[in-house]
XYZ file of C-alpha atoms in Angstrom:
720
model
C 25.006 53.499 68.308
C 23.795 56.919 69.436
C 27.259 57.782 70.760
C 28.872 57.170 67.378
C 26.192 58.188 64.862
C 23.393 60.579 65.741
C 21.986 60.278 62.235
C 21.654 56.479 62.039
C 20.854 56.016 65.724
C 17.234 57.078 65.181
C 16.666 54.384 62.572
C 18.716 51.938 64.630
C 16.488 52.388 67.675
C 13.406 52.002 65.485
C 14.802 48.743 64.093
C 15.310 47.458 67.645
C 11.749 48.418 68.594
C 10.306 46.660 65.529
C 12.348 43.554 66.246
C 11.311 43.704 69.923
C 7.627 43.762 68.940
C 8.246 40.805 66.628
C 9.987 38.809 69.387
C 7.177 39.628 71.836
C 4.660 38.264 69.349
C 6.750 35.141 68.683
C 6.970 34.496 72.416
C 3.181 34.648 72.791
C 2.664 32.447 69.735
C 4.968 29.777 71.123
C 3.069 29.815 74.438
C -0.262 29.997 72.593
C -1.191 33.105 74.584
C -3.019 36.255 73.549
C -1.522 39.732 73.704
C -2.872 42.119 76.345
C -2.420 45.867 76.657
C -1.016 45.536 80.178
C 1.426 42.803 79.222
C 2.564 44.686 76.116
C 3.162 47.906 78.070
C 5.077 46.142 80.859
C 7.330 44.311 78.396
C 7.697 47.505 76.386
C 8.892 49.551 79.359
C 11.435 46.889 80.317
C 12.645 46.782 76.722
C 12.830 50.561 76.280
C 14.465 51.532 79.587
C 18.054 50.791 78.447
C 17.424 52.741 75.236
C 15.983 55.684 77.155
C 19.001 55.771 79.454
C 21.279 55.553 76.394
C 19.588 58.628 74.911
C 19.909 60.464 78.226
C 23.575 59.474 78.537
C 24.255 61.054 75.145
C 22.595 64.319 76.207
C 25.938 66.127 76.281
C 25.993 65.633 72.500
C 22.270 65.661 71.695
C 21.124 68.853 73.426
C 23.655 71.218 71.759
C 22.941 69.520 68.420
C 19.184 69.844 68.901
C 19.473 73.544 69.749
C 21.584 74.121 66.645
C 18.924 72.426 64.525
C 16.108 74.347 66.208
C 17.965 77.583 65.505
C 17.662 76.925 61.785
C 13.915 77.473 61.777
C 13.906 80.416 64.184
C 15.631 82.664 61.671
C 18.651 83.187 63.909
C 21.999 83.578 62.275
C 23.609 80.766 64.200
C 21.828 77.940 62.464
C 20.228 76.779 59.273
C 19.331 73.574 57.516
C 18.169 72.045 54.300
C 14.728 70.933 55.403
C 12.617 73.563 53.647
C 14.375 73.195 50.327
C 14.293 69.396 50.488
C 10.600 69.267 51.342
C 9.668 71.714 48.596
C 11.436 69.606 45.978
C 10.186 66.203 47.116
C 6.649 67.191 48.098
C 6.121 70.113 45.765
C 5.495 73.730 46.623
C 2.099 74.792 47.887
C 0.093 75.559 50.993
C 0.369 73.782 54.321
C -2.486 71.404 53.491
C -0.738 70.216 50.352
C 2.559 69.705 52.161
C 0.871 67.811 55.011
C -0.877 65.607 52.486
C 2.464 64.935 50.845
C 3.995 64.019 54.201
C 1.293 61.599 55.331
C 0.156 60.077 52.035
C 2.094 56.863 51.177
C 4.525 57.194 48.272
C 6.294 54.434 46.387
C 9.924 55.613 46.088
C 11.604 52.731 44.290
C 14.867 54.622 43.794
C 15.371 54.497 47.559
C 14.909 50.719 47.626
C 16.777 49.356 44.610
C 20.565 49.552 44.222
C 20.893 53.077 45.583
C 23.972 54.167 47.567
C 21.632 56.681 49.253
C 19.003 54.094 50.175
C 18.552 50.447 51.039
C 20.418 49.270 47.938
C 18.464 46.036 47.478
C 17.700 43.849 44.513
C 14.111 43.019 43.576
C 14.011 39.841 45.684
C 13.985 41.903 48.889
C 10.795 43.686 47.827
C 9.284 40.309 46.972
C 10.242 39.011 50.420
C 8.642 42.040 52.106
C 5.390 41.513 50.198
C 5.409 37.780 50.975
C 6.032 38.385 54.695
C 3.108 40.813 54.876
C 0.744 37.877 54.294
C 2.381 35.127 56.345
C 0.385 33.107 58.846
C 2.239 34.273 61.955
C 0.888 37.637 63.066
C 4.283 38.519 64.553
C 5.816 38.303 61.063
C 2.967 40.266 59.496
C 3.212 43.074 62.061
C 6.965 43.415 61.510
C 6.654 43.603 57.715
C 3.689 45.992 57.765
C 5.462 48.385 60.143
C 8.529 48.366 57.876
C 6.369 48.954 54.788
C 4.557 51.886 56.407
C 7.762 53.485 57.704
C 9.456 53.158 54.306
C 6.526 54.471 52.253
C 5.046 57.295 54.361
C 7.297 60.398 53.992
C 6.680 61.751 57.495
C 8.422 58.745 59.043
C 11.405 59.111 56.725
C 11.505 62.812 57.626
C 11.588 61.961 61.354
C 14.276 59.320 60.822
C 16.354 62.012 59.106
C 16.208 64.088 62.285
C 13.879 66.615 60.660
C 16.638 67.682 58.270
C 15.343 66.429 54.920
C 13.694 63.502 53.136
C 16.381 60.986 52.212
C 15.914 57.213 52.075
C 19.411 56.603 53.424
C 17.847 56.971 56.883
C 16.285 53.536 56.287
C 19.690 51.814 56.146
C 19.470 50.642 59.813
C 16.449 48.545 58.770
C 18.635 46.352 56.537
C 19.194 43.700 59.277
C 15.412 43.252 59.520
C 15.194 42.728 55.757
C 17.987 40.167 55.985
C 16.098 38.442 58.795
C 12.937 38.312 56.667
C 14.984 36.990 53.733
C 16.345 34.180 55.905
C 12.824 33.274 57.054
C 11.583 33.357 53.462
C 14.367 31.115 52.143
C 13.748 28.678 54.984
C 10.030 28.599 54.226
C 10.492 28.166 50.480
C 13.125 25.455 50.868
C 11.361 23.435 53.562
C 7.727 23.649 52.459
C 6.077 22.261 49.373
C 5.881 24.441 46.279
C 2.808 26.693 46.254
C 1.342 28.581 43.327
C 0.245 31.206 45.817
C 3.922 31.952 46.333
C 3.998 33.420 42.817
C 1.829 36.373 43.846
C 4.610 38.407 45.580
C 6.739 38.156 42.413
C 3.860 39.412 40.266
C 3.234 42.280 42.723
C 6.931 43.201 42.543
C 6.804 43.417 38.742
C 3.658 45.551 38.900
C 5.239 47.960 41.402
C 8.332 48.340 39.210
C 6.171 49.103 36.183
C 4.072 51.629 38.113
C 7.204 53.431 39.337
C 9.086 53.373 36.031
C 8.708 57.144 35.520
C 10.080 58.129 38.924
C 13.319 60.089 39.163
C 16.313 57.789 38.892
C 14.314 54.958 37.329
C 14.608 55.973 33.666
C 17.445 53.656 32.614
C 17.174 51.355 35.621
C 13.630 50.050 35.435
C 14.196 47.712 32.435
C 17.053 46.118 34.377
C 14.837 45.765 37.460
C 11.970 44.343 35.425
C 14.295 41.780 33.848
C 15.682 40.867 37.250
C 12.230 40.436 38.797
C 11.133 38.214 35.902
C 14.229 36.036 36.201
C 13.767 35.806 39.971
C 10.196 34.684 39.295
C 11.598 32.045 36.977
C 14.024 30.973 39.702
C 11.127 30.548 42.105
C 9.358 28.337 39.586
C 12.602 26.399 39.171
C 12.626 25.665 42.901
C 9.363 23.799 42.421
C 10.991 21.571 39.810
C 14.018 20.975 42.049
C 11.806 20.028 44.971
C 9.915 17.525 42.863
C 13.108 15.942 41.472
C 14.826 15.601 44.827
C 11.601 14.555 46.594
C 11.420 11.491 44.375
C 15.061 10.740 45.163
C 14.408 11.389 48.847
C 17.312 13.867 49.077
C 15.869 16.437 51.510
C 19.162 18.222 52.103
C 19.624 18.853 48.383
C 16.093 20.220 48.127
C 17.048 22.842 50.697
C 20.486 23.598 49.256
C 19.208 23.833 45.697
C 16.394 26.234 46.606
C 18.646 28.550 48.606
C 21.377 28.428 45.966
C 19.057 29.393 43.105
C 17.331 32.324 44.839
C 20.192 33.742 46.919
C 22.769 33.010 44.208
C 20.718 34.776 41.532
C 20.332 37.804 43.800
C 24.121 37.953 44.273
C 24.696 37.654 40.512
C 22.391 40.585 39.753
C 24.102 42.679 42.414
C 27.475 41.992 40.794
C 26.112 42.810 37.324
C 24.684 46.101 38.539
C 27.887 47.070 40.331
C 29.921 46.524 37.174
C 27.557 47.810 34.498
C 25.424 50.509 36.098
C 26.879 51.870 39.326
C 30.172 53.083 37.858
C 28.344 54.905 35.058
C 26.252 56.744 37.633
C 29.256 57.275 39.890
C 27.285 55.401 42.528
C 30.396 53.534 43.609
C 33.646 55.102 44.699
C 36.518 54.607 42.283
C 39.413 52.783 43.965
C 42.089 54.945 42.340
C 40.328 58.139 43.375
C 39.935 56.895 46.948
C 43.661 56.181 47.172
C 44.436 59.651 45.827
C 42.346 61.558 48.373
C 43.531 59.418 51.309
C 47.203 59.303 50.335
C 49.306 59.368 53.514
C 51.832 61.633 51.773
C 49.308 64.451 52.024
C 49.620 64.321 55.809
C 53.319 65.169 55.632
C 52.764 68.047 53.205
C 49.949 69.520 55.282
C 52.128 69.215 58.387
C 54.867 71.192 56.649
C 52.357 73.893 55.749
C 50.768 74.116 59.205
C 54.199 74.275 60.826
C 54.937 77.236 58.574
C 51.602 78.813 59.517
C 52.424 78.606 63.237
C 55.838 80.233 62.899
C 56.213 83.266 65.157
C 52.679 82.755 66.492
C 50.918 83.191 63.154
C 47.238 82.249 62.943
C 46.303 81.350 59.358
C 44.340 78.794 57.379
C 45.943 75.997 55.371
C 43.803 74.736 52.491
C 44.094 71.868 50.065
C 43.007 72.427 46.458
C 42.587 69.875 43.692
C 40.058 68.831 41.091
C 36.357 69.468 41.646
C 35.959 65.870 42.783
C 38.905 66.076 45.177
C 37.637 69.348 46.633
C 34.248 67.708 47.217
C 35.894 64.790 49.021
C 37.872 67.191 51.240
C 35.074 69.554 52.271
C 35.209 68.505 55.938
C 38.680 66.964 55.978
C 41.563 68.243 58.069
C 44.812 66.292 58.258
C 45.924 67.533 61.676
C 44.580 69.614 64.540
C 46.538 72.684 63.444
C 44.882 72.864 60.027
C 42.063 75.396 59.735
C 39.815 75.456 56.649
C 36.870 77.516 55.405
C 34.953 74.796 53.533
C 32.065 72.838 55.020
C 29.431 70.288 54.052
C 26.691 70.006 56.649
C 22.912 69.801 56.681
C 22.995 72.071 59.717
C 25.013 75.169 58.918
C 25.784 78.664 60.137
C 23.135 80.687 58.352
C 25.028 83.978 58.466
C 28.142 82.396 56.945
C 26.043 80.648 54.297
C 24.358 83.928 53.355
C 27.698 85.734 53.290
C 29.184 83.247 50.836
C 26.118 83.007 48.631
C 24.583 86.493 48.678
C 26.760 89.122 50.372
C 30.093 88.187 48.816
C 28.823 86.096 45.911
C 31.198 83.137 45.780
C 31.328 80.486 43.125
C 28.969 77.551 43.724
C 30.730 74.578 42.109
C 28.300 71.843 43.198
C 24.638 71.104 42.593
C 24.139 70.709 46.342
C 23.949 74.189 47.885
C 25.099 72.769 51.229
C 28.526 71.936 49.790
C 30.549 75.065 50.504
C 33.917 74.413 48.895
C 37.397 75.853 49.185
C 37.779 78.441 46.452
C 40.533 79.741 44.202
C 38.997 83.218 44.473
C 42.049 85.364 45.424
C 39.930 88.039 47.137
C 38.099 85.546 49.328
C 41.296 83.615 50.067
C 42.986 86.780 51.372
C 39.890 87.800 53.343
C 39.604 84.382 55.054
C 43.292 84.128 55.930
C 44.058 81.243 53.569
C 47.790 81.859 53.571
C 49.052 78.378 52.693
C 47.751 76.361 49.753
C 48.636 72.709 49.210
C 48.009 71.506 45.663
C 49.418 69.615 42.703
C 48.439 72.402 40.312
C 50.209 75.611 39.385
C 48.769 78.612 41.232
C 48.762 82.244 40.121
C 49.339 85.297 42.297
C 50.996 83.355 45.134
C 54.582 82.389 45.965
C 55.865 78.831 45.665
C 57.174 78.002 49.134
C 58.247 74.389 48.740
C 57.661 71.003 47.130
C 57.258 67.419 48.274
C 57.054 65.052 45.335
C 54.205 66.189 43.104
C 52.719 68.309 45.888
C 53.425 72.048 46.063
C 53.052 74.464 48.960
C 52.178 78.046 48.015
C 52.188 81.080 50.281
C 49.730 83.938 49.913
C 51.801 86.721 51.467
C 48.853 89.141 51.391
C 46.491 86.904 53.386
C 44.899 88.371 56.488
C 45.406 86.726 59.837
C 42.313 84.831 61.008
C 42.252 87.415 63.814
C 43.600 90.958 63.473
C 43.034 94.465 64.746
C 42.240 97.546 62.689
C 40.925 101.073 62.935
C 39.911 101.195 59.273
C 36.205 100.440 59.406
C 32.976 101.331 57.645
C 29.362 100.903 58.669
C 27.327 97.933 57.509
C 24.673 100.372 56.318
C 27.103 101.941 53.853
C 28.572 98.585 52.865
C 25.118 97.332 51.897
C 24.907 100.146 49.331
C 27.906 98.854 47.389
C 27.379 97.126 44.065
C 29.456 94.391 42.513
C 32.449 94.168 42.439
C 32.980 96.657 45.285
C 31.102 94.341 47.647
C 34.139 92.048 47.310
C 37.095 94.389 46.895
C 36.025 96.726 49.707
C 36.512 93.931 52.233
C 40.237 94.174 51.506
C 40.215 97.886 52.410
C 37.757 98.235 55.278
C 36.296 96.101 58.039
C 32.509 96.301 58.135
C 31.055 96.969 61.592
C 27.495 97.514 62.886
C 28.096 101.247 63.238
C 31.001 103.397 62.183
C 33.615 103.739 64.906
C 35.222 106.680 63.131
C 33.103 108.519 60.624
C 36.078 109.930 58.811
C 37.085 106.423 57.738
C 33.617 105.475 56.538
C 34.269 106.431 52.925
C 36.554 104.401 50.688
C 38.627 105.090 47.670
C 38.197 103.017 44.551
C 40.399 99.967 44.256
C 43.533 100.869 42.340
C 43.175 100.272 38.621
C 39.663 98.811 38.724
C 37.893 99.331 35.438
C 35.426 97.698 33.117
C 36.412 95.006 30.650
C 34.830 92.846 27.978
C 35.505 89.283 26.874
C 35.977 88.585 23.175
C 35.340 84.978 22.209
C 36.064 85.184 18.513
C 34.340 82.733 16.220
C 32.965 79.623 17.897
C 30.144 77.363 16.833
C 28.629 77.046 20.317
C 28.479 80.805 21.120
C 26.275 83.419 19.518
C 25.342 86.916 20.617
C 21.705 87.369 21.626
C 19.790 90.222 23.310
C 22.893 91.916 24.676
C 24.243 88.636 26.016
C 25.170 85.235 24.654
C 23.342 82.100 23.633
C 25.219 78.859 24.277
C 24.391 75.649 22.443
C 27.059 73.079 23.269
C 26.641 69.506 22.055
C 29.422 68.490 24.455
C 31.674 70.185 27.010
C 33.408 72.873 24.935
C 36.568 74.843 25.758
C 37.071 78.314 24.302
C 39.667 81.064 24.715
C 38.405 84.503 25.664
C 40.482 87.654 25.207
C 40.252 90.232 28.004
C 39.849 93.770 26.655
C 39.543 96.675 29.112
C 37.346 99.776 28.746
C 39.008 102.638 30.608
C 36.819 105.622 31.397
C 38.442 108.467 29.397
C 37.707 110.919 32.203
C 39.976 108.933 34.535
C 42.883 108.989 32.069
C 45.364 111.851 32.456
C 45.969 112.831 28.824
C 46.877 116.083 27.162
C 44.709 115.236 24.154
C 41.266 115.618 25.709
C 39.631 115.171 22.344
C 41.144 111.745 21.747
C 38.224 109.319 21.545
C 39.986 106.121 22.593
C 38.007 104.519 25.414
C 38.661 100.875 24.454
C 42.248 99.686 24.762
C 44.084 96.480 25.534
C 44.742 96.007 29.254
C 47.888 97.893 30.210
C 50.782 96.150 31.916
C 51.134 96.314 35.641
C 54.047 95.337 37.833
C 51.759 94.045 40.573
C 51.223 90.326 41.007
C 47.673 90.936 42.253
C 45.773 91.461 39.001
C 42.371 89.826 39.035
C 39.630 89.312 36.467
C 36.229 89.819 38.094
C 33.378 88.323 36.097
C 29.643 88.019 36.727
C 26.644 87.107 34.590
C 23.171 85.633 34.883
C 22.329 82.243 33.429
C 19.033 80.892 32.155
C 18.948 77.153 31.627
C 16.815 76.300 28.609
C 16.928 72.642 29.660
C 16.146 72.947 33.386
C 16.042 69.171 33.863
C 19.826 69.087 33.306
C 22.671 70.627 35.302
C 24.473 73.631 33.797
C 28.185 74.176 34.465
C 30.695 76.811 33.341
C 34.407 76.817 34.205
C 36.572 79.954 33.988
C 40.260 79.029 34.269
C 39.252 75.935 36.233
C 36.908 77.789 38.602
C 33.515 76.122 38.391
C 29.977 77.408 38.795
C 27.007 75.061 38.547
C 23.254 75.572 38.309
C 21.617 72.340 39.410
C 18.638 70.786 37.680
C 15.290 71.950 39.047
C 14.309 68.537 40.399
C 17.447 68.096 42.514
C 16.817 67.584 46.227
C 19.243 70.398 47.063
C 18.511 72.769 44.183
C 21.189 75.445 44.543
C 19.307 78.294 42.800
C 22.669 79.528 41.493
C 21.374 81.665 38.625
C 24.126 84.300 38.908
C 27.642 83.045 38.204
C 30.462 85.043 39.797
C 34.191 84.482 39.292
C 37.444 86.036 40.467
C 40.439 84.744 38.529
C 44.056 85.617 39.287
C 46.067 86.868 36.295
C 49.823 86.637 35.857
C 51.850 89.595 34.590
C 50.206 91.034 31.494
C 48.046 87.959 30.881
C 45.000 88.951 28.830
C 43.337 85.634 28.064
C 41.285 83.088 30.013
C 40.010 79.630 29.177
C 36.264 79.098 29.547
C 34.566 75.702 29.389
C 30.846 75.466 28.655
C 29.093 72.262 29.674
C 26.830 70.395 27.297
C 23.449 72.078 27.056
C 21.449 75.023 25.817
C 21.371 78.204 27.888
C 21.558 82.004 27.793
C 24.015 84.382 29.482
C 22.851 87.915 30.248
C 23.894 91.012 32.235
C 27.546 90.160 31.669
C 29.911 92.252 33.828
C 33.699 92.047 33.645
C 36.353 94.068 35.460
C 40.110 94.122 35.755
C 41.447 95.026 39.201
C 44.791 95.362 40.884
C 44.073 94.449 44.472
C 44.989 96.880 47.279
C 47.805 96.343 49.739
C 47.581 94.962 53.255
C 47.198 98.278 55.099
C 43.893 97.079 56.570
C 45.627 94.508 58.776
C 47.206 96.967 61.204
C 47.688 94.594 64.152
C 48.347 90.888 63.747
C 47.091 88.415 66.349
C 49.863 86.199 67.750
C 48.560 82.809 68.788
C 49.544 81.124 72.042
C 49.766 77.538 70.801
C 49.903 76.156 74.353
C 46.619 77.733 75.450
C 44.864 77.366 72.088
C 43.123 74.008 72.214
C 39.639 72.543 72.272
C 37.098 75.351 72.400
C 39.660 78.050 73.285
C 41.719 80.393 71.088
C 44.282 82.415 73.039
C 46.988 84.899 72.149
C 47.918 88.566 72.214
C 47.546 91.567 69.970
C 48.916 95.109 70.017
C 46.420 97.657 68.679
C 48.124 100.599 67.000
C 44.910 102.638 67.222
C 41.551 102.130 68.873
C 39.225 100.224 66.595
C 37.949 96.683 66.216
C 39.099 93.121 66.708
C 38.170 91.394 63.444
C 38.025 87.644 62.856
C 37.043 85.396 59.963
C 35.339 83.025 62.410
C 31.574 82.841 61.693
C 29.593 84.655 64.369
C 27.687 82.612 66.943
C 26.069 83.678 70.196
C 27.995 80.916 71.973
C 31.318 82.757 71.619
C 32.746 84.644 74.590
C 35.596 87.133 74.107
C 37.866 88.109 76.988
C 40.264 91.033 76.668
C 42.847 91.263 79.442
C 40.748 88.890 81.558
C 37.492 90.859 81.197
C 34.456 89.839 79.170
C 33.631 92.189 76.303
C 30.554 92.379 74.121
C 30.965 90.419 70.912
C 29.614 91.895 67.687
C 28.938 90.697 64.182
C 31.534 92.200 61.841
C 31.896 91.923 58.063
C 28.162 90.974 58.162
C 28.765 87.397 59.352
C 31.865 87.108 61.535
C 32.922 87.455 65.157
C 34.489 90.682 66.417
C 34.488 93.303 69.161
C 35.617 96.846 69.892
C 39.229 97.278 70.994
C 41.217 100.111 72.519
C 44.768 100.968 71.557
C 47.506 99.095 73.380
C 48.731 95.578 74.049
C 46.050 93.048 74.959
C 45.697 89.391 75.904
C 42.852 87.833 73.942
C 40.939 84.664 74.853
C 38.027 83.496 72.698
C 35.991 80.637 74.163
C 33.088 78.813 72.571
C 30.296 77.613 74.862
C 27.921 75.311 73.005
C 24.312 76.313 73.840
C 22.659 73.608 75.926
C 25.909 72.066 77.122
C 25.002 72.434 80.823
C 21.591 70.825 80.334
C 23.224 68.110 78.253
C 25.668 67.285 81.041
C 22.779 66.927 83.494
C 21.012 64.581 81.069
C 24.162 62.519 80.645
C 24.566 62.237 84.408
C 20.959 61.038 84.783
C 21.470 58.529 81.975
C 24.654 57.099 83.475
C 22.984 56.923 86.885
C 20.079 55.049 85.312
C 22.464 52.535 83.751
C 24.105 52.010 87.125
C 20.752 51.362 88.808
C 19.705 48.931 86.055
C 22.989 47.052 86.385
C 22.554 46.714 90.160
C 18.957 45.496 89.782
C 19.976 42.936 87.159
C 22.795 41.719 89.402
C 20.399 41.301 92.348
C 17.848 39.556 90.122
C 20.521 37.146 88.846
C 21.495 36.172 92.392
C 17.889 35.371 93.224
């Protein structure tokens, strides 16, 4: 298991240990022997040795992963994770004592037990079975059930099972076989033994626990259903007593057993089916079949292949992205259709902290999902050019890019202005000066200058304003859901509401070359431009007046979301930023306000014509034969001495070789890999060495050697 799923292997090994303890107890009970510390330890070592060697054998995977996770808490740029945010939401903010109390004090989290796709997903009978097993006569059964109850209810164990990443009950999924085992034992006991009124107690306890937890998150509309189910299951248990009595008189033992199992297990299956059809689809807890077929359509493979083949022409090194609806983009966050497709989206609990900060704070990208870890592909034309997203595969019509080809309903667009993933330039500015830039220059400047730790050429450290960048305002006209308030807007939408907003520019009169200096006309309609790179830049702050609900605003299909305060991954996205491509003299955008009540303030809008591609002086030409695995190889001809710039997130594990010699890597554009380069033609090789890989290989060797020794010993023991 550990070789295929690091996440679930922790819970899987725990499940094996719990079951091993149970079997050890059963063995002693059958022999009528008492447990001893020495005997338990000896059996435990024999039981654990194969698991220990399995962990060691996976060291080549575990050690680099562990170091990446450790890096998250050290403040280094190479790693980050969701643990702090998750703990603060689930345990509450406060001092260390309060957090420790929250970790070690048992909590009843029913939403992680009942019908949850992110938990155990059980019906109420499973909780009843757990309670009943906790008080069985056999101590081996009691120990198993009590260990499971403690692990499931004490947050610190759930936190450990999640690998120290967050507190999510899905880590308990490997315990499901143990629950099924307890269910089988319970059904056997109920069907074979005489009816007992004491057997009613677990059902009553189940109903009490559901009532106590009715106000927990996720239980609002569900708890009446659970209460009804638990009551009916109680009735089914009582019905088994009647069945036993009827068939006892008729001396039909087999029907007593069948009838009991059929009533309890059958009722559980019926409630599961009812929930799946009536509740899960409403909560989007189950994946829609049609949607699944859409996002896994084999036709996409062919279209992506066409695009990546185009990207590799003449040694080009570009990204190929797939864009769709918000749901489709979420499903494709980590999906690539072939090994030549490079993307900039990611969904991971362990992330590159520098890249995360660049997207969220430095650049200020849209955050379309309530989970801040979901870093999506964006339609932002500035970011797309910066990241080298040259080829876009989509079913939708795209602005500001050229239609390259079609395949059925799929279209392939080419962004001719996109940077190469790796390029050379002498046009740089210092990070110190870049940090002084306000919005929107923090975005547009990255299309004019490469940001480096210190200026390589001071004369290039200043920048000119982006051509035709000036202020603008949005005019909504009359709409029932929008009202002006305190220099901003108040939104009260009873449902998702679409509105049209007119873009009106405000050109600084001092920048206009006019003979009539006294003409007081500083507000005009946006003038026509022949460029296809016009962009509306928009930013405003949001205040959710109903913080228990998500808040979402779309601008021409580009979504920003502020998640509800109680969400596990609260995204803290209180500043919405958009960059929307405009066609020709287009002066109108469609804005959709989600249902809710909220305020917009500090509204900033700009119209910009993006600069040309002069920044990308020297294009990197990829050697497709040598580029594989952890190696990127190719050549580049620097026109002037300057910097090698990449849009690959910086990590200390990268090694750059120029003409066969190691060079010092630097962090460029605040978050990406780069290095200084001299003028001339150069062979470039970038290799990634995962930290801890050498130690991991040693661990794996020891683990495999241990397995070999165990196998030999078992073979010798068998012969004896």
